[in-house]
mmCIF file with all atom_site columns, C-alpha atoms in Angstrom:
data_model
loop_
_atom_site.group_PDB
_atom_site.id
_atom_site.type_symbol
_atom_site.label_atom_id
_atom_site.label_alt_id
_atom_site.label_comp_id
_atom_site.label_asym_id
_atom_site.label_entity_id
_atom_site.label_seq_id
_atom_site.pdbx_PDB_ins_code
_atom_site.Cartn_x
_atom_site.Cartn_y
_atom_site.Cartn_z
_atom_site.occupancy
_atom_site.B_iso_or_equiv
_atom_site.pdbx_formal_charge
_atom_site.auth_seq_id
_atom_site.auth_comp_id
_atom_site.auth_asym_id
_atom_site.auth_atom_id
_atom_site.pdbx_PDB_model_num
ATOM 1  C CA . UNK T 1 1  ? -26.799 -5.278  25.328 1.00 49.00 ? 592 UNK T CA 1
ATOM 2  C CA . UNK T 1 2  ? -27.201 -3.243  22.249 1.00 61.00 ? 593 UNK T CA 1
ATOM 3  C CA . UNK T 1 3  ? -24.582 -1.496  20.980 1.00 62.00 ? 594 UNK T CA 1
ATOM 4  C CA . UNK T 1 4  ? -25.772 1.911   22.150 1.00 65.00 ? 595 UNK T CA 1
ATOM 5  C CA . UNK T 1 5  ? -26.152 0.377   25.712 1.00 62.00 ? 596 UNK T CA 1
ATOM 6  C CA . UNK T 1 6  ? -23.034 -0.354  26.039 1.00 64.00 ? 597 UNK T CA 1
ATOM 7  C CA . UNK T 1 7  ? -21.306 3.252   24.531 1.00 67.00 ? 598 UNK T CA 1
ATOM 8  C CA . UNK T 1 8  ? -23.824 4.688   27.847 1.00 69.00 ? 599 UNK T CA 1
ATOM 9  C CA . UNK T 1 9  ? -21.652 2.921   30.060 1.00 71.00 ? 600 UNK T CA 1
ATOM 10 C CA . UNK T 1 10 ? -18.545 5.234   31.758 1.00 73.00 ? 601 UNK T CA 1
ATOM 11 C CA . UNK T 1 11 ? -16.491 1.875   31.092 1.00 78.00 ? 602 UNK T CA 1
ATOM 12 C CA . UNK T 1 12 ? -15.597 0.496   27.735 1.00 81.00 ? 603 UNK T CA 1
ATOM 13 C CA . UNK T 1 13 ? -14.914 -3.193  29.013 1.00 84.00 ? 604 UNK T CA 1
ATOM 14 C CA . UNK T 1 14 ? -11.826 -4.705  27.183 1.00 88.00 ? 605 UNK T CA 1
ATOM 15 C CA . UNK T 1 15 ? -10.853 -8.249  28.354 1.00 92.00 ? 606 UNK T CA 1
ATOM 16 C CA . UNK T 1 16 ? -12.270 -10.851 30.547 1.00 92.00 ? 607 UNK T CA 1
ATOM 17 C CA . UNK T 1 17 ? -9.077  -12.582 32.860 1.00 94.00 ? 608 UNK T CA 1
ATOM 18 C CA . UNK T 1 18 ? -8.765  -15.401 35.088 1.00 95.00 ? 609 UNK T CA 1
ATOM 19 C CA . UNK T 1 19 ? -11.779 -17.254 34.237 1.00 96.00 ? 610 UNK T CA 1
ATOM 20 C CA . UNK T 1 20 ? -12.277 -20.251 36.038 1.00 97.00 ? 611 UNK T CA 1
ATOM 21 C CA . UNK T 1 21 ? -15.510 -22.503 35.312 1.00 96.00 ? 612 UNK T CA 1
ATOM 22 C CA . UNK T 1 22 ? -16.954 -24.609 38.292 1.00 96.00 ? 613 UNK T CA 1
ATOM 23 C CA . UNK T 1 23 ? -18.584 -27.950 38.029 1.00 91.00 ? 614 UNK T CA 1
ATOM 24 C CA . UNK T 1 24 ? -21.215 -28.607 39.534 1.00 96.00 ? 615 UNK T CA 1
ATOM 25 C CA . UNK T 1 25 ? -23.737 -31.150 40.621 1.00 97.00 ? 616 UNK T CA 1
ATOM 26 C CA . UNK T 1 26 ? -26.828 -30.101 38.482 1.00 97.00 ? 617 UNK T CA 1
ATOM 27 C CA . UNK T 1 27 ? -25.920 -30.590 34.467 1.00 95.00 ? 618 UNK T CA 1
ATOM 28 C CA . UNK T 1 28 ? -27.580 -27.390 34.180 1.00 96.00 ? 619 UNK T CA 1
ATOM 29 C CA . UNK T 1 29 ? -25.771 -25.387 36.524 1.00 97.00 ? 620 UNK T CA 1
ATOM 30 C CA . UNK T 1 30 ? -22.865 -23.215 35.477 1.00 95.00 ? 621 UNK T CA 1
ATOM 31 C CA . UNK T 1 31 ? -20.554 -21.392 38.164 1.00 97.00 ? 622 UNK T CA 1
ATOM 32 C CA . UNK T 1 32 ? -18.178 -18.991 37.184 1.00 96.00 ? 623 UNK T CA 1
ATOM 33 C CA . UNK T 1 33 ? -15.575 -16.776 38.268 1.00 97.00 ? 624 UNK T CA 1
ATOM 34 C CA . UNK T 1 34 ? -13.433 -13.848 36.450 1.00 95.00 ? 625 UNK T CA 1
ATOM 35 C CA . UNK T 1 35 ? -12.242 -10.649 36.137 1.00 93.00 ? 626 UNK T CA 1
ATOM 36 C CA . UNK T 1 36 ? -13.663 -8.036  33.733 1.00 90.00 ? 627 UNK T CA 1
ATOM 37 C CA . UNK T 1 37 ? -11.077 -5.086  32.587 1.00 91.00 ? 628 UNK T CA 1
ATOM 38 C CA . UNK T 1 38 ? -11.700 -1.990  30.959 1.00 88.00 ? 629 UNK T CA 1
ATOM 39 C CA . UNK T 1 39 ? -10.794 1.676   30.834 1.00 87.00 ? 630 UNK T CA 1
ATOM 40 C CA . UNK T 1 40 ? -12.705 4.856   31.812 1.00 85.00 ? 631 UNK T CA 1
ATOM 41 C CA . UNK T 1 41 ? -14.119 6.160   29.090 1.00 83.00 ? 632 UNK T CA 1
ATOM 42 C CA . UNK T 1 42 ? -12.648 9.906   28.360 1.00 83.00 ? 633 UNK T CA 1
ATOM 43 C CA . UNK T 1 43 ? -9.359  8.466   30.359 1.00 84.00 ? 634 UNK T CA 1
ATOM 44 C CA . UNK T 1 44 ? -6.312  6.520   30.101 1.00 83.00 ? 635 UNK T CA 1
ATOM 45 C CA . UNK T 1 45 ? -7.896  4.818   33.431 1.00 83.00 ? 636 UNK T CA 1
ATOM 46 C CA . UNK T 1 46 ? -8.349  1.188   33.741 1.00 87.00 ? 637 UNK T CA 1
ATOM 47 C CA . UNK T 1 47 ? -9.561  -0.963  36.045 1.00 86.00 ? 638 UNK T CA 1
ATOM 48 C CA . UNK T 1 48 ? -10.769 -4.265  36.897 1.00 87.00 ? 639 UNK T CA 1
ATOM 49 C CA . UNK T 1 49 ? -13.234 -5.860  38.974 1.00 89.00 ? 640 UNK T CA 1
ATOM 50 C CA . UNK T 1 50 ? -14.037 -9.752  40.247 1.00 92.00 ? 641 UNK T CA 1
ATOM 51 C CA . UNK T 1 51 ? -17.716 -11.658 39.382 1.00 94.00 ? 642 UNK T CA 1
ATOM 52 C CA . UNK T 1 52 ? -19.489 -14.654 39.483 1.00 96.00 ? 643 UNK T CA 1
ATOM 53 C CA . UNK T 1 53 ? -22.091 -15.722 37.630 1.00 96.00 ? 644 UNK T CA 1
ATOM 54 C CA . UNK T 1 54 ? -24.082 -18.811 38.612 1.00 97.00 ? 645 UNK T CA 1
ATOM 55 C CA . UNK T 1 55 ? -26.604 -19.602 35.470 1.00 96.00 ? 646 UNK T CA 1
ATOM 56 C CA . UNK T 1 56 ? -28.916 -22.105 34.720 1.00 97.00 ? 647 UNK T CA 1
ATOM 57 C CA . UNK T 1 57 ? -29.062 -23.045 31.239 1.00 96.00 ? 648 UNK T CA 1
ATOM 58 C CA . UNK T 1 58 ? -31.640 -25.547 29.481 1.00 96.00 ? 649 UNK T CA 1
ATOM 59 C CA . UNK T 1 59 ? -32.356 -26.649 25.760 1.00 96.00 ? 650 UNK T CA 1
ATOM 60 C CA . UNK T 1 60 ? -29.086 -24.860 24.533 1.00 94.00 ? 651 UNK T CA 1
ATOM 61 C CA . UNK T 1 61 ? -31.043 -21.020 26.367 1.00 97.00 ? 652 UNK T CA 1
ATOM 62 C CA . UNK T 1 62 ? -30.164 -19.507 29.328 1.00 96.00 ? 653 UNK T CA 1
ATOM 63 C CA . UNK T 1 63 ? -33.078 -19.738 31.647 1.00 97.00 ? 654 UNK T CA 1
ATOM 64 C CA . UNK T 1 64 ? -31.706 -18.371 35.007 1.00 97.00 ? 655 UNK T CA 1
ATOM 65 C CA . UNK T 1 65 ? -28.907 -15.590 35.305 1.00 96.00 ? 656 UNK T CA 1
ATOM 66 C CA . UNK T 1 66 ? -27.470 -14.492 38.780 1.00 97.00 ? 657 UNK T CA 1
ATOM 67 C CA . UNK T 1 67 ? -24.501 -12.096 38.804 1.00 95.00 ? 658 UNK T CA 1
ATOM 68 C CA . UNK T 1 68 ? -22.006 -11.080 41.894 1.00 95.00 ? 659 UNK T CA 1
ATOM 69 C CA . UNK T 1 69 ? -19.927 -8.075  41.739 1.00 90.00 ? 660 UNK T CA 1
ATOM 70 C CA . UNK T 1 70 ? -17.187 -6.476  43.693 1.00 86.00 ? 661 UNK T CA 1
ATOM 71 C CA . UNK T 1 71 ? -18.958 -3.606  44.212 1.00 85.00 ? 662 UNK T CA 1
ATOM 72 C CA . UNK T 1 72 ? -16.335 -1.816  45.704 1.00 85.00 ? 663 UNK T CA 1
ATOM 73 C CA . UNK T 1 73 ? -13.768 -2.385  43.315 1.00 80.00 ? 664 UNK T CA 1
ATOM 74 C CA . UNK T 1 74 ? -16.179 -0.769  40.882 1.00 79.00 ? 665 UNK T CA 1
ATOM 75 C CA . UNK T 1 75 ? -16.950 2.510   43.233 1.00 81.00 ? 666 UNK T CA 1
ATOM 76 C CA . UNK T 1 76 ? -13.239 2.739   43.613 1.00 80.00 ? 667 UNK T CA 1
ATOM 77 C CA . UNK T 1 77 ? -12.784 2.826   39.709 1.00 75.00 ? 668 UNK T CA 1
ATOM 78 C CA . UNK T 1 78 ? -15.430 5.293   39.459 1.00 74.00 ? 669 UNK T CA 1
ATOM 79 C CA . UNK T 1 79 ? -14.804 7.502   41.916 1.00 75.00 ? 670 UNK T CA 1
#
């Protein structure tokens, strides 16, 4: 995301915690779990939220990107 992109967002993301990679039984297939953290921007607010990301990647590129979200930990930070 370009750098502008990311200054449009109402979070300014900090730290990524408890990251846990999972093997799987495709070489190409990544699994992931973790926690992003940021603050509010215009606040002293922060907050986390859990994802996943399950990606495909191929000749050193990622070809395939799927990302979960706690959606309501994110609405409750938010709101």
């Amino acid at each position: 995301m370009a750098e502008e992109g990311r200054a449009s967002l109402p979070v300014a993301f900090e730290e990524f915690r408890d990251v846990t990679v999972h093997e799987t039984a495709d070489p190409e297939v990544i699994v992931t779990e973790y926690r992003l953290v940021g603050t509010l921007r215009g606040s002293d607010v922060r907050a986390q939220a859990a994802f996943v990301v399950v990606l495909r990647a191929r000749d050193g590129r990622i070809v395939h990107w799927r990302e979960y979200q706690d959606r309501a930990a994110i609405a409750e930070a938010l709101a």
